XYZ file of C-alpha atoms in Angstrom:
559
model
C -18.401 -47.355 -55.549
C -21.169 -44.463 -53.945
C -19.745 -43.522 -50.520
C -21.795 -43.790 -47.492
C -21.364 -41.311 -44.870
C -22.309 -41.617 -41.487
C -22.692 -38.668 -39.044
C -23.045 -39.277 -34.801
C -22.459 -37.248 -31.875
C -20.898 -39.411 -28.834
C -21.300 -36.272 -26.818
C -22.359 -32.617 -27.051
C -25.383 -32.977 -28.239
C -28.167 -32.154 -25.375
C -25.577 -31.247 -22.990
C -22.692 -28.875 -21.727
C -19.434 -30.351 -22.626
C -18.229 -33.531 -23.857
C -18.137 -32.130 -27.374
C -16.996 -35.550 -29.524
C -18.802 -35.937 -33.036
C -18.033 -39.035 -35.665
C -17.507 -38.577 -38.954
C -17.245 -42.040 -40.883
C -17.346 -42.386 -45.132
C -17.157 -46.167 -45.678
C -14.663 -47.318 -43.280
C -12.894 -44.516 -42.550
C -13.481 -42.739 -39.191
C -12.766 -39.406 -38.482
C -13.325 -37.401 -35.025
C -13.865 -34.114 -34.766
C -13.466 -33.018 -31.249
C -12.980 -35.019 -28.238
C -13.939 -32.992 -25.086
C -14.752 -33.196 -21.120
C -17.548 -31.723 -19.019
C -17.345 -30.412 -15.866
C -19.362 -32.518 -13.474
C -22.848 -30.782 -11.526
C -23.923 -31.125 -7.652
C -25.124 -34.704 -9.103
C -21.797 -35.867 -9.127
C -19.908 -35.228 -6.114
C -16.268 -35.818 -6.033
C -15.763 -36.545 -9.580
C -13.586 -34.338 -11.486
C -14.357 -34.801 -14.946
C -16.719 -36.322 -17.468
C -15.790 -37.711 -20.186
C -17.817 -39.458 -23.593
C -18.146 -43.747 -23.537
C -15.931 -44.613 -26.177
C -16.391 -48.095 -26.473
C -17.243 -47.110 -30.391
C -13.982 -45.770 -30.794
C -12.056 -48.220 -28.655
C -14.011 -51.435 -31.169
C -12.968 -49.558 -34.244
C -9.488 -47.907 -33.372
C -7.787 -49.094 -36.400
C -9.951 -47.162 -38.646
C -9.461 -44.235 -36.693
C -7.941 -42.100 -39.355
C -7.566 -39.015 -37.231
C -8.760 -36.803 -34.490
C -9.141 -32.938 -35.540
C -9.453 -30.720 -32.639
C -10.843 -27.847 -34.060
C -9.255 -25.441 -30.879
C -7.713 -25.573 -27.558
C -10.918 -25.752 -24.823
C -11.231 -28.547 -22.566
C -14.418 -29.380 -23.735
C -13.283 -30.235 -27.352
C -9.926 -31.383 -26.702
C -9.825 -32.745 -23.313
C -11.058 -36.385 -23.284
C -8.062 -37.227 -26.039
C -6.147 -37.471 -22.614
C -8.353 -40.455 -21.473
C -9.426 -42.239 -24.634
C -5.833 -42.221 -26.534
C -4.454 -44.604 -25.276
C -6.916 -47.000 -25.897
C -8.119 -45.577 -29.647
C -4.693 -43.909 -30.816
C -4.537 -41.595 -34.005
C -3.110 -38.303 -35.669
C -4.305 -36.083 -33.943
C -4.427 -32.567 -36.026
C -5.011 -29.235 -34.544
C -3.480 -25.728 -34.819
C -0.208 -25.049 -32.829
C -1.759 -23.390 -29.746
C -4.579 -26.063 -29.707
C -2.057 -28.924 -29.355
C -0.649 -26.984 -26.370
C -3.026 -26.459 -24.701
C -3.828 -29.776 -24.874
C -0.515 -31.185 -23.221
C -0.880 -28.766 -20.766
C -4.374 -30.529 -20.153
C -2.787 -33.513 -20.039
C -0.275 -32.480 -17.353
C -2.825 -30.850 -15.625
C -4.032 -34.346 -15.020
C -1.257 -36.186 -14.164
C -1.153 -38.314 -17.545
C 1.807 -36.465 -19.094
C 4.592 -39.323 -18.500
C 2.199 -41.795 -20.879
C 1.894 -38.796 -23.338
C 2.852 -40.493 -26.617
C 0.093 -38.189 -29.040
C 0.988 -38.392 -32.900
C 0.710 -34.769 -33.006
C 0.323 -33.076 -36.436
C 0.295 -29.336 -36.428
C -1.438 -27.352 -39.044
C -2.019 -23.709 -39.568
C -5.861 -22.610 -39.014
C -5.980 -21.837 -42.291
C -4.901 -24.933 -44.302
C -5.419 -27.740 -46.777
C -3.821 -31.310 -46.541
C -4.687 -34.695 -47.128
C -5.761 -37.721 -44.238
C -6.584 -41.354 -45.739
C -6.117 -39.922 -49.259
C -9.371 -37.085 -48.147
C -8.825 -33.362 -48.826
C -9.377 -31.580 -45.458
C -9.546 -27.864 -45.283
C -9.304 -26.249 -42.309
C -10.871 -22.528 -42.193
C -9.590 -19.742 -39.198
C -12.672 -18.458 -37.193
C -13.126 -16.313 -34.057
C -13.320 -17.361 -30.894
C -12.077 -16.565 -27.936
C -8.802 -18.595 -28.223
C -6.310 -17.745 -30.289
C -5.934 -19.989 -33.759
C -9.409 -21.519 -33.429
C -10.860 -23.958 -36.988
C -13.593 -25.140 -38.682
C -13.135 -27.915 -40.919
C -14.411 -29.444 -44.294
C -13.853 -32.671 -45.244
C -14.516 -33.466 -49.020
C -16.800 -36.484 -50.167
C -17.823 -37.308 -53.328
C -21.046 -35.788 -52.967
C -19.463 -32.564 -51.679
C -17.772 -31.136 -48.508
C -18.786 -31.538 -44.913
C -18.578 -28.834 -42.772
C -18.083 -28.410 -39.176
C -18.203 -24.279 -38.298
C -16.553 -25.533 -34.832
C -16.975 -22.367 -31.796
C -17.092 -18.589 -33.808
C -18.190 -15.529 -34.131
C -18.571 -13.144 -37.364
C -15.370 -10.898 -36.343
C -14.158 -7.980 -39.091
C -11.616 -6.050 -36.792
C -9.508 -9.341 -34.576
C -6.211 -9.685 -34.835
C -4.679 -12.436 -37.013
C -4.775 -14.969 -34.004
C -8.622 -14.736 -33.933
C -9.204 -13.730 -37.911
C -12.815 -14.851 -39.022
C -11.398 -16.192 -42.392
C -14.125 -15.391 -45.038
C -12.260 -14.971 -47.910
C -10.948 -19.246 -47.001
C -15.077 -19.508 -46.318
C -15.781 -17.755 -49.558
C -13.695 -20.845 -51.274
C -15.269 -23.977 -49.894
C -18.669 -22.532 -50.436
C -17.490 -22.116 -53.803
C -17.814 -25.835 -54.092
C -21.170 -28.017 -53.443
C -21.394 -28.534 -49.423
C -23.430 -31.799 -48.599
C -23.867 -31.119 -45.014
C -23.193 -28.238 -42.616
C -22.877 -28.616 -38.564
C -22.765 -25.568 -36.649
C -22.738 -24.742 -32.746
C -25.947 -24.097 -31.400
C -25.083 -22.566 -27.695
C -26.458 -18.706 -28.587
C -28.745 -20.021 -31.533
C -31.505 -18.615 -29.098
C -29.766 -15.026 -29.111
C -31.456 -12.683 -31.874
C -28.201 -10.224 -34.009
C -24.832 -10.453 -33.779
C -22.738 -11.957 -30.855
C -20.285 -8.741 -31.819
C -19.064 -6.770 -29.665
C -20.609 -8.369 -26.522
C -17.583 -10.437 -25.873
C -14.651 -7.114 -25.972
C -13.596 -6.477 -22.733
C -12.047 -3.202 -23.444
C -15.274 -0.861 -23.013
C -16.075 -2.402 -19.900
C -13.121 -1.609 -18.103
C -10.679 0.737 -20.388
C -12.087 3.866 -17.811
C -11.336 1.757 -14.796
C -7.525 1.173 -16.053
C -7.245 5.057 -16.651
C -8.978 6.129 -13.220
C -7.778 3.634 -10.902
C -5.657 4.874 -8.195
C -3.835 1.957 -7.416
C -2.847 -1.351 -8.313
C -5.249 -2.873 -10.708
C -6.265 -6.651 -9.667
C -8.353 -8.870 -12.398
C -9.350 -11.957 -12.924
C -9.956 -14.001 -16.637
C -10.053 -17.232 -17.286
C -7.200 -18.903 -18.476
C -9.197 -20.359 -22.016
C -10.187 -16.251 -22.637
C -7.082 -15.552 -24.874
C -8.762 -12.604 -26.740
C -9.689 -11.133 -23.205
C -5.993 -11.893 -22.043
C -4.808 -10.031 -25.200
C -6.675 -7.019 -24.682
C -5.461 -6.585 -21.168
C -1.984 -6.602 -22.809
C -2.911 -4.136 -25.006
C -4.761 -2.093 -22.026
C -1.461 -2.251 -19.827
C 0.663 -1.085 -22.977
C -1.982 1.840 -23.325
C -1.920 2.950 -19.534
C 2.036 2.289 -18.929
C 1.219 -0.395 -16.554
C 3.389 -3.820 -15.734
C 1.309 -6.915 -15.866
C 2.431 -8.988 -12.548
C 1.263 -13.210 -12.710
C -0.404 -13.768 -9.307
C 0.996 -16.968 -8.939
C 2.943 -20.496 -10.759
C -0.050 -21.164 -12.500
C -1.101 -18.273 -14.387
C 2.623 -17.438 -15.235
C 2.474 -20.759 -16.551
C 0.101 -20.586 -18.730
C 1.269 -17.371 -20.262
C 5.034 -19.122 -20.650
C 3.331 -22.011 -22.604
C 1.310 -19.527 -25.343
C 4.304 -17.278 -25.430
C 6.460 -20.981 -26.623
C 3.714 -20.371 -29.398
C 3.721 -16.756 -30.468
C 0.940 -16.287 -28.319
C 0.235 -13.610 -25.324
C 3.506 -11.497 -25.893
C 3.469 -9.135 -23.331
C 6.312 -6.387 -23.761
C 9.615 -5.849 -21.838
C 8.511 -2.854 -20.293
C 4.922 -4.141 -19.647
C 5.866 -6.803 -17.659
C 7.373 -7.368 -14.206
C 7.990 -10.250 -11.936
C 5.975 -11.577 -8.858
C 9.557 -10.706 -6.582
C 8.636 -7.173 -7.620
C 5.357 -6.335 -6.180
C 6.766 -4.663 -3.217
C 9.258 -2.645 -5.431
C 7.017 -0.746 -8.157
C 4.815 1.640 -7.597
C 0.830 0.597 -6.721
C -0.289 3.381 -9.823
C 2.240 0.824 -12.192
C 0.393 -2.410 -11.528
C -1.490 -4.617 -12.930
C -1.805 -8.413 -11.400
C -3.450 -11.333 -13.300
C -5.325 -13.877 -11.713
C -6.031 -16.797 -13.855
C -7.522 -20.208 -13.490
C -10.004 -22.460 -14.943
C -13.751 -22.702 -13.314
C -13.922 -22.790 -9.789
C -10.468 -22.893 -9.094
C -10.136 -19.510 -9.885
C -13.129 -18.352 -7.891
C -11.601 -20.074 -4.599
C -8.007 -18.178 -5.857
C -9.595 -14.596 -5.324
C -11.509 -15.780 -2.262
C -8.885 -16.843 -0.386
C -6.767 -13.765 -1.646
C -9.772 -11.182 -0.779
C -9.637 -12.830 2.621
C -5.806 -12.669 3.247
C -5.193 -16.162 3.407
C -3.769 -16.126 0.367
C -0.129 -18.243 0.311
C 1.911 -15.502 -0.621
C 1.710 -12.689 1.831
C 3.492 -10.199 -0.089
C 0.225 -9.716 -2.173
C -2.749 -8.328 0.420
C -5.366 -6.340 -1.380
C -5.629 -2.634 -0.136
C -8.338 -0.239 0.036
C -6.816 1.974 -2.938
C -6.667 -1.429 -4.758
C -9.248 -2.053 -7.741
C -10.479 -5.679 -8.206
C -12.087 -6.368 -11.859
C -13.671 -9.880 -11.826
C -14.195 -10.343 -15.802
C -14.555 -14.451 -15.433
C -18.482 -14.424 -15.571
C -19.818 -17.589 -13.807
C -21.964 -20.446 -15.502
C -24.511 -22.715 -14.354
C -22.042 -24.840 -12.007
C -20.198 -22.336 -10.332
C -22.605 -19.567 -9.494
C -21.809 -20.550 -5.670
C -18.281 -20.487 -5.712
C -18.418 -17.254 -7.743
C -21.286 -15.466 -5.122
C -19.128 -16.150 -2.259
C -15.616 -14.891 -4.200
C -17.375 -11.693 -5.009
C -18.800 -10.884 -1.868
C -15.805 -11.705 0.297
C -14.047 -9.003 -2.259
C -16.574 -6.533 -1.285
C -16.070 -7.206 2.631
C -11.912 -6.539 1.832
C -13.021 -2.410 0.886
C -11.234 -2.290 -1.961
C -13.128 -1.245 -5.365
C -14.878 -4.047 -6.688
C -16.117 -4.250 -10.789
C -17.698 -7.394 -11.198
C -18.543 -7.831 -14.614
C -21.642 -10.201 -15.232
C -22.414 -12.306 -17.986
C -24.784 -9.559 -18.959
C -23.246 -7.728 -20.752
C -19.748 -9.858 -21.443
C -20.470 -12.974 -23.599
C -18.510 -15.397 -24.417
C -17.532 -15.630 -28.052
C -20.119 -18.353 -29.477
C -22.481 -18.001 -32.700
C -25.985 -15.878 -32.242
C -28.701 -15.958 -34.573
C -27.177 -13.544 -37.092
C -23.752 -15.191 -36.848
C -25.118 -18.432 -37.680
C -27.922 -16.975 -40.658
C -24.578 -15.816 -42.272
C -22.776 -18.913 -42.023
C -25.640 -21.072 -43.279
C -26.440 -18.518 -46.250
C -22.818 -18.790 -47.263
C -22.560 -22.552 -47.607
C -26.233 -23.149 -48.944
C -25.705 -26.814 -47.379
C -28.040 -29.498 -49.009
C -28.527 -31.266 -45.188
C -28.262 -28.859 -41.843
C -27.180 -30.549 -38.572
C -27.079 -28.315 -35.593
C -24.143 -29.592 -32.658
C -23.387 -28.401 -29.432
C -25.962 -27.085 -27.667
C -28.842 -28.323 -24.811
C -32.084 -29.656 -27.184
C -33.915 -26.192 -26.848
C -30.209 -25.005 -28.200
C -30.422 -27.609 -30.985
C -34.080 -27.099 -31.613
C -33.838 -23.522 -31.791
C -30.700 -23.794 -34.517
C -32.730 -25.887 -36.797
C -35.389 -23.263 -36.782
C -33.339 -20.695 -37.787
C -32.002 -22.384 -40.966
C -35.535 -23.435 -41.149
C -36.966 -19.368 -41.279
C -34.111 -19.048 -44.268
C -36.179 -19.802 -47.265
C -32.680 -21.357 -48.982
C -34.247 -24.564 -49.824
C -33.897 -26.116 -45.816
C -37.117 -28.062 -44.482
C -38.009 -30.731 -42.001
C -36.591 -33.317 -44.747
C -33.258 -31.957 -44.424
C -32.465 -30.370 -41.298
C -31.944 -33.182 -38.742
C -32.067 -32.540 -35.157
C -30.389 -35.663 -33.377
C -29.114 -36.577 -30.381
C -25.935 -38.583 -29.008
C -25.680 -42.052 -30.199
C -28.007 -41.249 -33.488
C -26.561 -41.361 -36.818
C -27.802 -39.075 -39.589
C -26.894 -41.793 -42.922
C -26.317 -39.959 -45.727
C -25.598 -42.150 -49.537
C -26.658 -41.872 -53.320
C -29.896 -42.179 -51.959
C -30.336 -39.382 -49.987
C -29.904 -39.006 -46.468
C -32.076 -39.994 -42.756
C -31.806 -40.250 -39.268
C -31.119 -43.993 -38.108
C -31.079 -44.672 -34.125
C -28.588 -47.673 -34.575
C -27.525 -47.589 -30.628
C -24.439 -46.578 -31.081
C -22.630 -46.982 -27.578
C -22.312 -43.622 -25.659
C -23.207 -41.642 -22.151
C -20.952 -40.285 -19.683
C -17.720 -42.208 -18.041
C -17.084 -40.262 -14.930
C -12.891 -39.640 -14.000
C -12.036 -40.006 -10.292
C -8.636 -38.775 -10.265
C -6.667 -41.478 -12.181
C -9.612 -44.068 -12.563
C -11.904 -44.117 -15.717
C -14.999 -44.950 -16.066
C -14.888 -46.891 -12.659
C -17.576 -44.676 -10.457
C -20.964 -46.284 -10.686
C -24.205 -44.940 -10.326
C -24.282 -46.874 -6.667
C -21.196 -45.215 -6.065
C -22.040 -41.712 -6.668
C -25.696 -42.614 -4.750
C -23.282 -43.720 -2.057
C -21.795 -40.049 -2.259
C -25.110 -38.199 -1.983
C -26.644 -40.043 0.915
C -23.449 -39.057 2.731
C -24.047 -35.458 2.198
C -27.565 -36.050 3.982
C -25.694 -37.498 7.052
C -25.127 -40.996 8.164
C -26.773 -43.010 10.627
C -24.655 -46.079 12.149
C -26.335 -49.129 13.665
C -24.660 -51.477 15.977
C -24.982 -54.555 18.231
C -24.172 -58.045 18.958
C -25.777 -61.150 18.446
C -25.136 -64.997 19.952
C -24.942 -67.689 17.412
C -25.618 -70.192 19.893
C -28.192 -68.236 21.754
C -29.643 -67.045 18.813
C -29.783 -63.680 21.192
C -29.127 -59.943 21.390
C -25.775 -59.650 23.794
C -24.930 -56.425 23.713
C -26.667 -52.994 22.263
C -28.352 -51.621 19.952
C -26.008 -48.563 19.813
C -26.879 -45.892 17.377
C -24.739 -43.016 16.424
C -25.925 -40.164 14.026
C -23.255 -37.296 12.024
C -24.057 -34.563 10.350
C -27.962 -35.117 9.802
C -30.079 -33.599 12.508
C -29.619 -31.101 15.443
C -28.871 -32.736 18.288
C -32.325 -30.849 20.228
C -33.815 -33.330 17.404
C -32.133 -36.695 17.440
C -33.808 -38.183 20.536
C -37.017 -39.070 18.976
C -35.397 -40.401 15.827
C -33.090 -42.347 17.872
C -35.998 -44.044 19.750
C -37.627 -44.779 16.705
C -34.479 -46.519 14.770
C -33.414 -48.082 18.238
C -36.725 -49.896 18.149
C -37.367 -50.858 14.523
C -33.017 -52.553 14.843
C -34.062 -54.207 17.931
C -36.921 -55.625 16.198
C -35.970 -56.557 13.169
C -32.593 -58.573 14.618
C -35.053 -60.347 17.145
C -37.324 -60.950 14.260
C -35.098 -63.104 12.435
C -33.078 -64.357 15.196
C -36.586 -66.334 16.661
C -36.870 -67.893 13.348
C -36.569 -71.807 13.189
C -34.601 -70.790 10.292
C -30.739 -70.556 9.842
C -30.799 -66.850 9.599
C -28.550 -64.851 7.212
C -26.468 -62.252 8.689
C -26.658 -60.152 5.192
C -30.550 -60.550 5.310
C -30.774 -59.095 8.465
C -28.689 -55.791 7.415
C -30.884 -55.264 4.393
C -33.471 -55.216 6.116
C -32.826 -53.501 8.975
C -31.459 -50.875 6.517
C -34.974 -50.504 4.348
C -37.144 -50.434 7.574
C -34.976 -47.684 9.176
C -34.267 -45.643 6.357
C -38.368 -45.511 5.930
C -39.027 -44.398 9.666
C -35.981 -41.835 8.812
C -37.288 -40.863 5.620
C -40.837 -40.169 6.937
C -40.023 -38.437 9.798
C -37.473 -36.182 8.700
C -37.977 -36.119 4.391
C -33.732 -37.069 4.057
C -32.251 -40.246 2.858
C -29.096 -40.239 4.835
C -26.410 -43.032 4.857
C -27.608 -46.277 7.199
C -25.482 -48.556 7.816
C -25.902 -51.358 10.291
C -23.208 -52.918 11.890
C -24.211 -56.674 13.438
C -21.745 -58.814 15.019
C -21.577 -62.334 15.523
C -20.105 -64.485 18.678
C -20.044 -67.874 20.146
């Protein structure tokens, strides 16, 4: 019997985040990935977003496995969310599978943690559903990252996963290419690789070292050395060990949460910071500034409110207060969604006068695949059908043209540019894109809940950052008569200077509206009246001022 292979993003593709594609030969499905995004200013008060899985939750029982390919919360972190519903082996690298639990108790949802976890080395072969799977070590910039190929009978399909082309790493973050050298050996039906830098001409190499950026800094300092990295940045977080073993410093934890983290990679032979190169918090006041070195770490803009509130002193523990001998290294770059919170954390630094490097995403990249990184890939599997993942569509777009400019035999009839929900069919036949409307889109988490804020809800949310506007009075049922009001309160929408005209205006229009319906020979309905008192007073608002704050009218009814 031919297999028939089916290939689908349920998120990543044309977005940040949610990384989650489907791999399914016959009626076997595997996953490959299963991440969260971090929600925009369109989304206020939700914490996470997460992929619609109503696929996965339909067709759990041929859910052969989930391979999570390394430990970032936007390939791993939806598993939290969506296993219990669609459970699985779930496959992954020691230090991936930790970091995922400590995802999951960084949620709350560790007591239901019942995972089927199946550790492999990054560099492996072993069988799922009676399929060879080979994983492959790449670099990236957490330790004991994958890519994966999963054999067909047609050849392999390969997912690259997050890497860069990396000759001098350690072993945590080896770029495997003899392991690479092997699977290309054999036929490759179809290759998927990340498309976030695809844009970026040469090599991502050495863009994404921290050493040269702040090894004179570490030498030259004259006091205590303060810096921030985010908590995902192993490879950053291992050079700094290897910076404080070079200058005869002792790497402090600023706080529970970054000495937790280093505890739980430690657990996996990860982050080993030497005896003598490390010291704890209680000894801050002890050691000499010159010895110092304190790590801040954190995830997004957690960490940039951390060094805010510690470059303005109101930091919780008030044996740490920056100095003016201090030096403060900020090497957490910001991205699109927390520009804000990173602005203000830098410039309150400034205002403390100590020395300030902030280190910009310029010249410090994170470790993802540029055009050279992913030209080598591509020429070493020779894949018969290209399928650029992960990425924005110009990202996507941009990755297809660069197998495209090859000349290995890649053309429009074979490089497939899809997005979320669209399967690329591949059989004996050949292979093609097929929109079958596959279920998918965002489910928004609100704390514990799933899934359960609506677009009303979140519209809800916005208007309320515009202000709110409450309408009140009260109405005879009898009389069929105004009794008391209109009163009209307004918060946090106009300066007071500039409410009295507005309030005249939406006084008037209630009043109207109300006495409009209430000299009907109709039986009036109460919910009638609010709707549309709220549309005619939400115009007048609207015209006069151009916001759309919260109305909400509040009629009451007596004898």
């Amino acid at each position: 019997m031919s297999e028939r292979i089916r290939i689908f993003g349920l998120g990543g593709l044309d977005e940040d985040g949610k990384n989650c594609t489907i791999v399914e030969i016959n009626n076997d499905i595997f996953v490959i990935n299963c991440g969260i995004k971090f929600p925009d200013r369109t989304m206020p008060g939700i914490d996470y977003v997460i992929p619609q899985y109503d696929y996965l939750k339909e067709n759990k029982d041929r859910i052969k496995a989930y391979f999570l390919l390394h430990g970032h919360d936007d390939e791993t972190g939806a598993i939290a969310y969506i296993y219990p519903d669609a459970p699985a082996p779930v496959y992954g690298s020691a230090v991936t599978l930790q970091m995922l639990k400590i995802f999951t108790k960084h949620i709350g949802r560790d007591k239901d943690d019942k995972y089927d976890l199946r550790v492999v080395a990054p560099t492996s072969t072993f069988k799922v559903a009676g399929r060879e799977i080979h994983f492959f070590h790449t670099a990236h910039n957490i330790a004991d990252s994958s890519g994966i190929a999963i054999s067909t009978e047609y050849g392999n399909i390969v997912f690259t996963g997050d890497y860069v082309v990396e000759n001098n790493a350690k072993p945590s973050f080896l770029h495997d290419m003899n392991e690479i050298g092997k699977i290309a050996e054999k036929p490759t039906l179809a290759l998927l690789t990340e498309s976030v830098f695809a844009d970026r001409p040469g090599y991502t190499a050495p863009m994404y070292k921290l050493t040269p950026l702040v090894e004179q800094q570490f030498k030259d300092a004259p006091g205590r050395i303060f810096i921030s990295i985010f908590g995902v940045n192993f490879y950053n977080l291992d050079e700094l060990i290897q910076l404080a073993v070079q200058t005869k410093r002792k790497i402090i934890c600023y706080d529970e949460e970054t000495e937790g983290l280093i505890k739980a990679m430690q657990g996996v032979g990860q982050l080993m910071i030497p005896r003598n190169n490390y010291a704890p918090i209680d000894d801050i006041l002890r050691l000499r500034d010159q010895d110092i070195i304190v790590l801040l770490s954190g995830f997004g803009a957690k960490l940039y409110n951390k060094i805010a509130l510690l470059a303005a002193n109101s930091q919780e523990d008030k044996r740490i207060k920056i100095k003016p001998d201090d030096t403060f290294i900020v090497a957490s770059p910001a991205n699109d969604n927390t520009e804000i919170e990173a602005t203000d954390a830098v410039d309150e630094l400034f205002r403390s006068g100590c020395h300030v490097t902030n280190i910009t995403k310029k010249v410090f990249k994170n470790m993802h695949a540029s055009e050279e990184d992913l030209k080598m890939m591509i020429s070493m599997f020779k894949p018969k059908y290209y399928i650029p993942v992960k990425g924005f569509y110009k990202d996507l777009l941009r990755n297809g043209l660069v197998a495209l400019s090859m000349g290995i035999g890649l053309s429009h009839q074979n490089v497939f540019v899809v997005e979320n929900g669209v399967s690329v069919i591949i059989d004996e036949k050949g292979a093609k894109i097929v929109d079958e409307k596959i279920p998918h889109g965002d489910l928004l988490i609100d704390g514990m809940g799933i899934g359960d804020m609506g677009a009303n809800v979140i519209d809800d949310r916005t208007k309320l950052a515009e202000g709110v506007v409450v309408l009140a009075l009260t109405v005879s049922r009898k009389e069929k008569r105004i009794v008391a009001g209109p009163d009209v309160q307004m918060r946090g929408f106009v300066f007071v200077k500039d409410a009295d005209m507005i309030l005249k205006d939406v006084s008037k229009i209630f009043v109207a509206t109300v006495e409009e319906f209430l000299s009907s020979k109709m039986i009036y309905n109460l919910d009638e009246i609010k709707q549309n008192v709220y549309e005619k007073c939400l115009r007048a608002i609207r015209r006069q001022t151009g916001k759309e704050p919260m109305v909400l009218p509040l009629i009451v009814e007596v004898e």
